[in-house]
């Protein structure tokens, strides 16, 4: 198990450092985790450790089954229970990122989704990035971080959104979570989400009374051009 | 022909790298092409190749007549058919750029033109940068990228705009295309367009009820100061 | 006393240089002070000295009791009397920062608080960052800078805000002041405040008719997660 | 005279390079001039020369009396007649800057002044930075650049603004001009103006229905704290 943890720690460390370089985090805000489903472990940034002091051995392995720390003296990110619920509910999720990136967080604070307004969005996410309902008092008082994960899962179930097609969410009055096939892709999605949120707010500024949404057939065509079985973007299928 | 392709590939590679440095692209978004009309070839960025791995020999030559790849194993940018239609319809077009730059894309998503609000705009483009109509379902379902080019051409014809005087367009719910006498000038126009779009959105924020447009005689004076036969800007005509 | 002043000067110099690097100041705008309550001294940036020429020995010690310069030929920042009143009224205040950072200043100019709109805010400040009333003519005519400090103190008393829980204020038509346990933490709070003000203005742009505030139980939970006696963020209480 | 021109050329070259570094210009937009009133010369950036190729000997001396180029084969900036009128009308003006900086230009395009909304503004300019009326057709058709200067002068006379107290203007549908005691100070004022314009647009976004202006006694107190005979900012009058 030690060897599994080492590879996972290195992957998660690399992804955390990529997040730090991305400009999406300020101070110690933000965290990245990755998962090894065979080993039954996620691994995540320790709580409150500055990025410039972060080394692979600081990354904290946590049991997917019990939520307990494995083989570390450090306390994992306080958001760990949120990550845990996402791994449990979304079977293809291989990495999770949480940031307070300015534009995505502003929309979360406004209680607004990141609207799917064009092909840049549809290239990455098949429809709006939803915003959760606010947590109830009891959900905040006890197991707050776990309930944050559960309200994300509830949002995708109630709105019948596939977490594979929309790998991002805004938690109301809080901020964005993104995920992906591994920790590195989850970081890429955090960067894309912030860019889309920035453009959405620019559209709010330019067209305060609202805009005509792109037709579903345009959204689907772009999403499937990159992600469907008939994808013809990139060099896949070529040598 | 190999020699022609080499010079063109180098020019297009240089322009793609200039675009990457410009800050207008994120990840692998965006592409630049150039044309050699005598050789009957355009050359364009390959699909989905990251800029930091891009070398001149990766640039993909494509026949202007048939749209087929010439002398390359790589797949050209998926937007190639759009570029092709622009070269076919606009005889003086020597280079084409497509980006998802934030402010121009936001206006495209809002269905709004980049308004010609002042002399900075008029120094480069003689009037509004138009936004196309949305594509119809059938236009998206089949030959989507080609139809994107055709709707651009249609926009300029219907609005009687000269593509030589306004070398830029916003495709509705998509993003900007720019062009120029060669690939390098098309990139410059992409940078100018993003700057103008940014200022236009700032005007929307400062004056949400609209503004008084500059008089046509001011727009013409500025455009012709730089572009007309009586141009007196720069060191042209001097030693 | 010379030795005390030297350590304090170095701390305050370091914090001023951190402020300069933060991007919150333009030209010579902005100043940081620190305090040594045992020695009865504050130490502050000299007036109008550019950051790149600033050395520890330029930092000006000032008596907390009398407001007089101690052991320096330089004139202290013209805002010194404001800092003095904050140290006198807020017993746990160990450092003070004044900037004209763009977003916080814009809200001060609009007469609007930095609204507590989410957990990023609540992680640092327990509720809105208030804006003062405008100063009266007589308050500007005489002892202007001292009265700026007094109106800050009045704001916290009248609104019953604890300066330990909200370590920041906007002075109407002027700009932000922040404080903290020492000069370095006051600078961190200045950076956080600017980030929160930026997100608040983005929310104004995205939701001009106002937004639903987060429930007080969410604000308290986040604030106390980091600052209360039961704090469980970071590695405190761990080895 | 050659020696006079050399010193002036070097001063103006330095100021143009400072402007290029300031981030206020894009491409070859923008120009700086300086004046030697004893020698009867202004000196200005040549037209359309990129900043990275600009050397002191490229700076073009122009006679204040006749507007003719002195001792240079290069064409001066096409905006030279505007600069000339400012030097002629404003006796204490020692340097002039023209940019298309984004926020100041956006306000000029909206036909709005840079409102004096707080002390950051009042520290530099005693009241609003005005916007000119639009130029008439005849004023654009002939001697356009000279008429741009004349409409600036007219604006200050009609509104009874002292060009010493407000060293900046927005030309409607065009952009900002600033001035100062020499070319370097004019560049500083261009940077300050852009910062103030940025904050003004942020206030438009945060408070679209308008804001309460600071009382004139606050504006005067701040302006005179730095600029009046009783100024007590900085180290002047010390040692």
PDB file of C-alpha atoms in Angstrom, chain C residues 100 102 104-111 171-175, chain D residues 107 113-123 125-129 195-207 210-215 218-219 222:
ATOM      1  CA  UNK C 100      -6.255  52.799  -2.293  1.00  0.00           C
ATOM      2  CA  UNK C 102      -9.089  49.611  -6.709  1.00  0.00           C
ATOM      3  CA  UNK C 104     -12.249  48.355  -2.056  1.00  0.00           C
ATOM      4  CA  UNK C 105     -11.798  52.043  -2.887  1.00  0.00           C
ATOM      5  CA  UNK C 106     -14.525  51.890  -5.540  1.00  0.00           C
ATOM      6  CA  UNK C 107     -16.978  50.557  -2.937  1.00  0.00           C
ATOM      7  CA  UNK C 108     -15.870  53.264  -0.475  1.00  0.00           C
ATOM      8  CA  UNK C 109     -16.522  55.818  -3.229  1.00  0.00           C
ATOM      9  CA  UNK C 110     -19.970  54.304  -3.824  1.00  0.00           C
ATOM     10  CA  UNK C 111     -20.714  54.464  -0.086  1.00  0.00           C
ATOM     11  CA  UNK C 171     -13.805  55.159   4.900  1.00  0.00           C
ATOM     12  CA  UNK C 172     -16.503  56.861   2.793  1.00  0.00           C
ATOM     13  CA  UNK C 173     -15.190  58.612  -0.344  1.00  0.00           C
ATOM     14  CA  UNK C 174     -11.692  57.564   0.656  1.00  0.00           C
ATOM     15  CA  UNK C 175     -10.641  53.910   0.863  1.00  0.00           C
TER      16      UNK C 175
ATOM     17  CA  UNK D 107     -15.466  56.771 -20.594  1.00  0.00           C
ATOM     18  CA  UNK D 113     -16.269  62.504 -17.371  1.00  0.00           C
ATOM     19  CA  UNK D 114     -13.996  60.783 -14.870  1.00  0.00           C
ATOM     20  CA  UNK D 115     -16.014  61.748 -11.835  1.00  0.00           C
ATOM     21  CA  UNK D 116     -14.195  63.035  -8.770  1.00  0.00           C
ATOM     22  CA  UNK D 117     -15.558  60.407  -6.395  1.00  0.00           C
ATOM     23  CA  UNK D 118     -13.006  60.364  -3.638  1.00  0.00           C
ATOM     24  CA  UNK D 119      -9.677  61.265  -2.180  1.00  0.00           C
ATOM     25  CA  UNK D 120      -7.582  59.209  -4.617  1.00  0.00           C
ATOM     26  CA  UNK D 121      -8.895  61.465  -7.360  1.00  0.00           C
ATOM     27  CA  UNK D 122      -8.683  64.651  -5.271  1.00  0.00           C
ATOM     28  CA  UNK D 123      -5.057  63.888  -4.388  1.00  0.00           C
ATOM     29  CA  UNK D 125      -7.006  66.425  -9.799  1.00  0.00           C
ATOM     30  CA  UNK D 126      -9.203  69.110  -8.199  1.00  0.00           C
ATOM     31  CA  UNK D 127     -12.572  67.992  -9.564  1.00  0.00           C
ATOM     32  CA  UNK D 128     -13.946  65.953 -12.470  1.00  0.00           C
ATOM     33  CA  UNK D 129     -11.764  65.261 -15.479  1.00  0.00           C
ATOM     34  CA  UNK D 195      -6.517  54.089 -12.394  1.00  0.00           C
ATOM     35  CA  UNK D 196      -9.179  56.685 -11.535  1.00  0.00           C
ATOM     36  CA  UNK D 197     -11.176  55.847 -14.673  1.00  0.00           C
ATOM     37  CA  UNK D 198     -11.028  52.154 -13.758  1.00  0.00           C
ATOM     38  CA  UNK D 199     -12.380  52.879 -10.281  1.00  0.00           C
ATOM     39  CA  UNK D 200     -15.073  55.153 -11.737  1.00  0.00           C
ATOM     40  CA  UNK D 201     -16.325  52.349 -14.002  1.00  0.00           C
ATOM     41  CA  UNK D 202     -16.294  49.954 -11.028  1.00  0.00           C
ATOM     42  CA  UNK D 203     -18.521  52.466  -9.221  1.00  0.00           C
ATOM     43  CA  UNK D 204     -20.831  52.592 -12.255  1.00  0.00           C
ATOM     44  CA  UNK D 205     -21.060  48.783 -12.014  1.00  0.00           C
ATOM     45  CA  UNK D 206     -21.628  48.725  -8.237  1.00  0.00           C
ATOM     46  CA  UNK D 207     -24.001  51.710  -8.099  1.00  0.00           C
ATOM     47  CA  UNK D 210     -25.355  57.104  -9.218  1.00  0.00           C
ATOM     48  CA  UNK D 211     -23.599  57.954  -5.985  1.00  0.00           C
ATOM     49  CA  UNK D 212     -23.338  60.818  -3.544  1.00  0.00           C
ATOM     50  CA  UNK D 213     -20.341  62.957  -4.466  1.00  0.00           C
ATOM     51  CA  UNK D 214     -17.750  63.829  -1.807  1.00  0.00           C
ATOM     52  CA  UNK D 215     -18.228  67.320  -0.365  1.00  0.00           C
ATOM     53  CA  UNK D 218     -13.066  67.117   1.235  1.00  0.00           C
ATOM     54  CA  UNK D 219     -11.867  67.421  -2.369  1.00  0.00           C
ATOM     55  CA  UNK D 222      -6.994  66.512  -0.223  1.00  0.00           C
TER      56      UNK D 222
END
